[in-house]
JSON list of C-alpha atoms in Angstrom, two decimals:
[
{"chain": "A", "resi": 148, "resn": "UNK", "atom": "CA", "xyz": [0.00, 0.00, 0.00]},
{"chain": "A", "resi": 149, "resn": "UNK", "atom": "CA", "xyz": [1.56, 3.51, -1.13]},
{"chain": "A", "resi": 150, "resn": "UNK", "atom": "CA", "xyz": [-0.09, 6.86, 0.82]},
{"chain": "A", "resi": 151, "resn": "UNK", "atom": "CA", "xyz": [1.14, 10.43, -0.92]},
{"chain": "A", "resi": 152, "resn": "UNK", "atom": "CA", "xyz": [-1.52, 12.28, 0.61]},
{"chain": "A", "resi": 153, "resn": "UNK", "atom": "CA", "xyz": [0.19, 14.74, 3.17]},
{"chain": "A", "resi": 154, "resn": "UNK", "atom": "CA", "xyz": [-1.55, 13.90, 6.36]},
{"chain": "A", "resi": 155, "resn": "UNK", "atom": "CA", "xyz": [-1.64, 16.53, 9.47]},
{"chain": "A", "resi": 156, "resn": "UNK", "atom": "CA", "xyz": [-0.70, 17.08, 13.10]},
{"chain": "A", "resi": 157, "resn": "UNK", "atom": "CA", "xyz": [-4.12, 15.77, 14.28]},
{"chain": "A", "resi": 158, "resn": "UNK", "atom": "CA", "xyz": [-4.25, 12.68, 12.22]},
{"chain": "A", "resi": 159, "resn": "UNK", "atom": "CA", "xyz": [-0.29, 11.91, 12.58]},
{"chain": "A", "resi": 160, "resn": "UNK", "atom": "CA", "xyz": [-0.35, 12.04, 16.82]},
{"chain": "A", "resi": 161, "resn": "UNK", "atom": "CA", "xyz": [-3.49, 9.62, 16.96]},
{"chain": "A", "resi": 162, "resn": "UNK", "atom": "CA", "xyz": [-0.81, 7.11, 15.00]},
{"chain": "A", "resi": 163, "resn": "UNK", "atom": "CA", "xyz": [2.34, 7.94, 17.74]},
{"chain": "A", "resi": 164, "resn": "UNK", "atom": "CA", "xyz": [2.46, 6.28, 21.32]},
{"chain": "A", "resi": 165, "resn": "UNK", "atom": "CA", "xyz": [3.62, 10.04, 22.18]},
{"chain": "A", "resi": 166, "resn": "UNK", "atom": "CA", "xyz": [1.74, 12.78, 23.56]},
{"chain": "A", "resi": 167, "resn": "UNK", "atom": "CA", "xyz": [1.74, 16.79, 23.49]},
{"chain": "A", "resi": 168, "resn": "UNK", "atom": "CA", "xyz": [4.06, 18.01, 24.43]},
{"chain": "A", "resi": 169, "resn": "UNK", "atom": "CA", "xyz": [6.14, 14.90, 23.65]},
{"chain": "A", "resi": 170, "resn": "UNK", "atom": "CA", "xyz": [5.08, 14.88, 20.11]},
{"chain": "A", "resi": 171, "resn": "UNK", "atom": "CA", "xyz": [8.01, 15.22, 17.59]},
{"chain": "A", "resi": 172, "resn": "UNK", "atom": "CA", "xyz": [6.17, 14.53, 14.26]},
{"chain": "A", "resi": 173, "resn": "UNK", "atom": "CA", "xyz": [3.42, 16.67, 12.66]},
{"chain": "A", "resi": 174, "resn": "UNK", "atom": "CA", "xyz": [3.19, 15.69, 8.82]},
{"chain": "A", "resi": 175, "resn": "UNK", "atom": "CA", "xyz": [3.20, 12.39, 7.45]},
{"chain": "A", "resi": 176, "resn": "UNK", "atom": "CA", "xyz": [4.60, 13.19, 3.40]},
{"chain": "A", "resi": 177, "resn": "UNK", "atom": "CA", "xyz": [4.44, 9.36, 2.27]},
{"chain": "A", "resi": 178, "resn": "UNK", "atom": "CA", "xyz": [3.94, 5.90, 2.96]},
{"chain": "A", "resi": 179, "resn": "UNK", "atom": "CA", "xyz": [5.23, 2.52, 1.68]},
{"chain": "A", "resi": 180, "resn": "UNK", "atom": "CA", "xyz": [5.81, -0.54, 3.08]},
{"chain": "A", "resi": 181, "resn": "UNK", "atom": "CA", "xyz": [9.56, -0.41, 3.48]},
{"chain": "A", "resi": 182, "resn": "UNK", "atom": "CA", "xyz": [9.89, 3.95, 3.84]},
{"chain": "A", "resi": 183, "resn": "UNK", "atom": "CA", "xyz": [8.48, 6.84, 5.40]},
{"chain": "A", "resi": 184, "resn": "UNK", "atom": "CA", "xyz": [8.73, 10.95, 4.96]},
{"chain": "A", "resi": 185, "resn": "UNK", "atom": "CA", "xyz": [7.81, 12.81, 7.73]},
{"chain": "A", "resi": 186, "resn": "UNK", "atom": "CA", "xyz": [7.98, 15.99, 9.02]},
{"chain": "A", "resi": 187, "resn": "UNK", "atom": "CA", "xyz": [8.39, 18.56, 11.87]},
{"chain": "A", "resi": 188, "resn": "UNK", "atom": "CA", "xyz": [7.92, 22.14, 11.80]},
{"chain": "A", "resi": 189, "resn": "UNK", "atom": "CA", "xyz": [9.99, 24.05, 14.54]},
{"chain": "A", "resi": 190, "resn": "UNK", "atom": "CA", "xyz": [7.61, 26.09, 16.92]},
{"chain": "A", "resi": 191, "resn": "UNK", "atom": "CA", "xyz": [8.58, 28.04, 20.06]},
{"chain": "A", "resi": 192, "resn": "UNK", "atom": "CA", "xyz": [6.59, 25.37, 22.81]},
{"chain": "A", "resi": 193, "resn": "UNK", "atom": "CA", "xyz": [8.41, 22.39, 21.60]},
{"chain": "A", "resi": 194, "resn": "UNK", "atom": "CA", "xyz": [10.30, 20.82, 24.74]},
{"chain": "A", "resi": 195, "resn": "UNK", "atom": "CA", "xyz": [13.46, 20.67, 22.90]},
{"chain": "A", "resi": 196, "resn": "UNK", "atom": "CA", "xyz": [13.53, 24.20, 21.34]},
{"chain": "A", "resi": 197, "resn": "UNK", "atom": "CA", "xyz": [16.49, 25.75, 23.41]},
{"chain": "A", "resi": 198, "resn": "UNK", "atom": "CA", "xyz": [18.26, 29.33, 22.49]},
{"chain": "A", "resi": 199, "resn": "UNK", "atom": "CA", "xyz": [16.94, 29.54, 19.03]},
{"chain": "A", "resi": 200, "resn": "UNK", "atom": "CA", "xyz": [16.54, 25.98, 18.15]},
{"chain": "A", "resi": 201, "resn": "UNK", "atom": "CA", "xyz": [15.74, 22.24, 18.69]},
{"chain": "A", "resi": 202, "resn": "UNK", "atom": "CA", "xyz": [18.82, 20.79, 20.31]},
{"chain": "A", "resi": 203, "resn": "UNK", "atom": "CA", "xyz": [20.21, 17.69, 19.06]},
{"chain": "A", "resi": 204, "resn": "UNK", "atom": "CA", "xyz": [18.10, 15.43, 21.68]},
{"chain": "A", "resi": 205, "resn": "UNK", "atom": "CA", "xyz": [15.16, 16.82, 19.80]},
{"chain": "A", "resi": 206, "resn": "UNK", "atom": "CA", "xyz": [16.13, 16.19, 16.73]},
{"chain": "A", "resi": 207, "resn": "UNK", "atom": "CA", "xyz": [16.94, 12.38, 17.28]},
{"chain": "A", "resi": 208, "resn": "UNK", "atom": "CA", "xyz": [13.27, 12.20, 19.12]},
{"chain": "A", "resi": 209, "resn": "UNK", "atom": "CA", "xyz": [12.18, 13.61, 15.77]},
{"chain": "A", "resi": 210, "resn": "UNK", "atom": "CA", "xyz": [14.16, 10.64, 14.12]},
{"chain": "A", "resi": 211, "resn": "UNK", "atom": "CA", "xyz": [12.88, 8.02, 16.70]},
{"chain": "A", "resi": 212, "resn": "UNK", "atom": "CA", "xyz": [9.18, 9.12, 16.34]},
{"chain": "A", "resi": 213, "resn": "UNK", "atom": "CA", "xyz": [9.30, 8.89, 12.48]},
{"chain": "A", "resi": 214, "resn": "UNK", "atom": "CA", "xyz": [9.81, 5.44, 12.69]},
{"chain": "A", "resi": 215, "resn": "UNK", "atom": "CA", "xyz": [7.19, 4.90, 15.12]},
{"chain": "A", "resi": 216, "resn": "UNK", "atom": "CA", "xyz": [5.04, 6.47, 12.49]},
{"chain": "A", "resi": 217, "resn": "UNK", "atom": "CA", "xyz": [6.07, 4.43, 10.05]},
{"chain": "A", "resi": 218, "resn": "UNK", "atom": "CA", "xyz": [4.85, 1.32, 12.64]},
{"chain": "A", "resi": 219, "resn": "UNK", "atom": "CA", "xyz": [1.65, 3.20, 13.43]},
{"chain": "A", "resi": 220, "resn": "UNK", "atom": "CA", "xyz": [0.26, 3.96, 10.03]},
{"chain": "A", "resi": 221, "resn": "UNK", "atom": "CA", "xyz": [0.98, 0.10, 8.95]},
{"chain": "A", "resi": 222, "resn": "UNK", "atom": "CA", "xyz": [-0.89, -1.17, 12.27]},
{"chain": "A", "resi": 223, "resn": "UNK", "atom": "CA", "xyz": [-3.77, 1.96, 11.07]},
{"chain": "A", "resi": 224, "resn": "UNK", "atom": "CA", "xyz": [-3.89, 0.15, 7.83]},
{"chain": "A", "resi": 225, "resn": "UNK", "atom": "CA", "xyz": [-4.26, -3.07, 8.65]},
{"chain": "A", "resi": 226, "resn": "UNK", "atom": "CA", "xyz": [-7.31, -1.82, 11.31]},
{"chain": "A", "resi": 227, "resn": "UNK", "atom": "CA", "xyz": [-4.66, -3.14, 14.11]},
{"chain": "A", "resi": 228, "resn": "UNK", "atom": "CA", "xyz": [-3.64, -0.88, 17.52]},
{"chain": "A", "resi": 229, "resn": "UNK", "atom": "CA", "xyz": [-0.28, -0.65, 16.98]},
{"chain": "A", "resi": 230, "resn": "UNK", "atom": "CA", "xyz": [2.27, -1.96, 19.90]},
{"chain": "A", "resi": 231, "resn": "UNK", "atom": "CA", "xyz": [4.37, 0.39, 22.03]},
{"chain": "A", "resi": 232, "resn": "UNK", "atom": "CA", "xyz": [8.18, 0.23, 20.43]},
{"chain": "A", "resi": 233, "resn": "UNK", "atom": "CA", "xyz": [11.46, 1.04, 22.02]},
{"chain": "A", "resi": 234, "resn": "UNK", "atom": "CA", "xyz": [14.89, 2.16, 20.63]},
{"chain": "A", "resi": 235, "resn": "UNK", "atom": "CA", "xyz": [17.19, -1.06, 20.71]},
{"chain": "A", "resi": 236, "resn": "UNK", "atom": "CA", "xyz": [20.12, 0.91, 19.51]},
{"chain": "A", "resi": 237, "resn": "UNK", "atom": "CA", "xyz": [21.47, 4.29, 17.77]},
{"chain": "A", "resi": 238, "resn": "UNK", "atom": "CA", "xyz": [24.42, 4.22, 15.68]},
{"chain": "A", "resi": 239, "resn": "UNK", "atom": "CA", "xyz": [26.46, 6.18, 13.08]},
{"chain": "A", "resi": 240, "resn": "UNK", "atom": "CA", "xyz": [24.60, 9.32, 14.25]},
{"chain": "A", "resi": 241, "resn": "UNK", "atom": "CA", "xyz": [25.39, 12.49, 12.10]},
{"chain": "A", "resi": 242, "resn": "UNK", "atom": "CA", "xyz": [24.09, 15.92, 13.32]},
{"chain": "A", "resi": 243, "resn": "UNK", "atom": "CA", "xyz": [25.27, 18.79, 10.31]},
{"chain": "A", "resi": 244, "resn": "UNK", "atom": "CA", "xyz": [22.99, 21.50, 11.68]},
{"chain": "A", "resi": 245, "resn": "UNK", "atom": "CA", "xyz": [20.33, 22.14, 13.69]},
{"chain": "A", "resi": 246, "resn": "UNK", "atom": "CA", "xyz": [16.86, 23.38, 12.78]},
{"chain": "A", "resi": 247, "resn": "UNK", "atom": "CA", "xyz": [16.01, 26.79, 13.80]},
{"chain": "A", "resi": 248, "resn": "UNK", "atom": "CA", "xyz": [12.46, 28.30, 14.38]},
{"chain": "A", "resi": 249, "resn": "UNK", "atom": "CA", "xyz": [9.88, 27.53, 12.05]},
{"chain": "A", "resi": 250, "resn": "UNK", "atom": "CA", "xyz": [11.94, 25.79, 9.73]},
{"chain": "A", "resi": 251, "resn": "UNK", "atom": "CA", "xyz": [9.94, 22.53, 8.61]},
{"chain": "A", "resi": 252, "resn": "UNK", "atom": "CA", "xyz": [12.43, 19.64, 8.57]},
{"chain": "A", "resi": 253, "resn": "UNK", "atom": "CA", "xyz": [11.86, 16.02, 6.28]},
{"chain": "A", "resi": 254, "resn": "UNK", "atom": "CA", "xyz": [12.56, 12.93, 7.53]},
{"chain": "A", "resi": 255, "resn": "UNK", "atom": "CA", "xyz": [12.96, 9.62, 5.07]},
{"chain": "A", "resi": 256, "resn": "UNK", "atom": "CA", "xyz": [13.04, 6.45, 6.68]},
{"chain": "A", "resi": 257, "resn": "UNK", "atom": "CA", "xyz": [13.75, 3.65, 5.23]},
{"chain": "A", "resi": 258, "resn": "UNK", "atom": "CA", "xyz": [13.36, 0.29, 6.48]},
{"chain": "A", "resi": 259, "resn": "UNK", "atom": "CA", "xyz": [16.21, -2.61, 5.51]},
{"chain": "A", "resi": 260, "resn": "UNK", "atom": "CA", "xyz": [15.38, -5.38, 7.93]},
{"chain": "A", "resi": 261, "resn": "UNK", "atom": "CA", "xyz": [12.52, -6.41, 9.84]},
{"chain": "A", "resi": 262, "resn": "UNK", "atom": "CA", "xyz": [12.14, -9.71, 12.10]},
{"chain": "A", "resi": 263, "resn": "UNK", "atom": "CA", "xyz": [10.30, -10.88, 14.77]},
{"chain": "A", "resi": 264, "resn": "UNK", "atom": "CA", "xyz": [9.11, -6.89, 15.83]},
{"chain": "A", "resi": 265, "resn": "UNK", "atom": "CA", "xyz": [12.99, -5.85, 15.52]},
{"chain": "A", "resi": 266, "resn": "UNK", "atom": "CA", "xyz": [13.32, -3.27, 13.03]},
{"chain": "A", "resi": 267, "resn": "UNK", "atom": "CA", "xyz": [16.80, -1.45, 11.21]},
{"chain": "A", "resi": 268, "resn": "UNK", "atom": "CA", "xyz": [16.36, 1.70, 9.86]},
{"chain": "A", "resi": 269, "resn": "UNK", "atom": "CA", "xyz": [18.06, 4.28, 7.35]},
{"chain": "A", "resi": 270, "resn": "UNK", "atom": "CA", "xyz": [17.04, 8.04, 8.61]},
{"chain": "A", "resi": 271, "resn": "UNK", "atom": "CA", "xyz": [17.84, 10.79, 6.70]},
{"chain": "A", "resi": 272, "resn": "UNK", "atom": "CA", "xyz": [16.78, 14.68, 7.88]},
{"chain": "A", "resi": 273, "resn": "UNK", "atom": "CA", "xyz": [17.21, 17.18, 5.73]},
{"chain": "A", "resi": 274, "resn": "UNK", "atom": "CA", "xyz": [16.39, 20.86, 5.86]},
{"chain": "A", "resi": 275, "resn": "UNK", "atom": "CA", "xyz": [15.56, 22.89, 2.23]},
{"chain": "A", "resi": 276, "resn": "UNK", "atom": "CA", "xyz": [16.66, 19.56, 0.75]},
{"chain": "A", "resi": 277, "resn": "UNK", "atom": "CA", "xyz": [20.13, 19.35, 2.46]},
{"chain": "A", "resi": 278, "resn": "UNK", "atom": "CA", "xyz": [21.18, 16.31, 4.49]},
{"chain": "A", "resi": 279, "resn": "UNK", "atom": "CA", "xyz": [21.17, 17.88, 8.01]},
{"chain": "A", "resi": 280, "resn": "UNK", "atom": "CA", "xyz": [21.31, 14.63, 9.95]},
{"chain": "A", "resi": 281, "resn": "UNK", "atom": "CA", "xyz": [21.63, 10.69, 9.35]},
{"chain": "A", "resi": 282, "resn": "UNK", "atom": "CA", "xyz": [22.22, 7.30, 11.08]},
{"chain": "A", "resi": 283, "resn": "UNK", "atom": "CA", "xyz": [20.24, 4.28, 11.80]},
{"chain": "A", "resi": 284, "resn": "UNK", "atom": "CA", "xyz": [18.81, 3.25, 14.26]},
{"chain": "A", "resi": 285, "resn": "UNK", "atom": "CA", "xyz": [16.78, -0.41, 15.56]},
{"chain": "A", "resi": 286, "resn": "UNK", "atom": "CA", "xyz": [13.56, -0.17, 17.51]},
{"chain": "A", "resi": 287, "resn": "UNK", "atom": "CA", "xyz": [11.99, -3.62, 18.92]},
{"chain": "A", "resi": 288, "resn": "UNK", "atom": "CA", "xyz": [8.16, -3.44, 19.51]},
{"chain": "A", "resi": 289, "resn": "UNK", "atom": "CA", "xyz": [6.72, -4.71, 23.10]},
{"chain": "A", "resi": 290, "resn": "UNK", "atom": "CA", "xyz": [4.88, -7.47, 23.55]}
]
């Protein structure tokens, strides 16, 4: 199943475990079954928004969450609550820059393995279509 309808705040935080303020994730840009684009736009009441921007914690919730969007629109589709998942691991972690206010950022995730609710991803951030952060990361869903 491929989604390119741009879906909103409201509709994107009934799909993440998170909660305001926790939310890091307010457009969902595309769906497939093995990627993601997300999005964030930078607002003054977001927890990590520090001294002009969202410090680099934020930014790797922002990372974190898009893959737990990824998990919540498939569970969505299939008519399915989806389980609560966990980061397993973080690794090869760039940070280039770091969004200021009311920039919008883009997230593509893309999924290369996924067994028995363990999960590696490819996350790429950019900003104005420049790579502003990358890594992957594993997530393992509860059961």
């Amino acid at each position: 199943m491929e989604s390119n309808t741009v879906f909103d705040k409201d509709f994107v935080e009934q799909l993440l475990p998170q909660k305001f303020p926790f939310v890091m994730v307010d457009k969902m840009f595309s769906y497939t079954e093995t990627e993601i684009v997300s999005g964030l736009k930078i607002q003054e009441d977001n927890i990590f928004f520090h001294n002009g921007i969202l410090v680099e914690s934020g930014l790797i919730e922002h990372m974190a969450q898009s893959v737990a969007l990824h998990t919540g629109y498939e569970f969505f589709l299939k008519q399915e609550i989806a389980p609560t998942g966990y980061i397993g691991s973080i690794k090869n972690v760039e940070i280039k820059e770091l969004p200021k206010l009311h920039d919008e950022i883009k997230t593509t995730v893309t999924i290369l393995q996924q067994f028995a609710g363990i999960t590696l991803v490819d996350i790429v951030t950019t900003l104005h279509d420049v790579k502003i952060a990358f890594g992957q990361m594993k997530t393992v869903l509860a059961k």
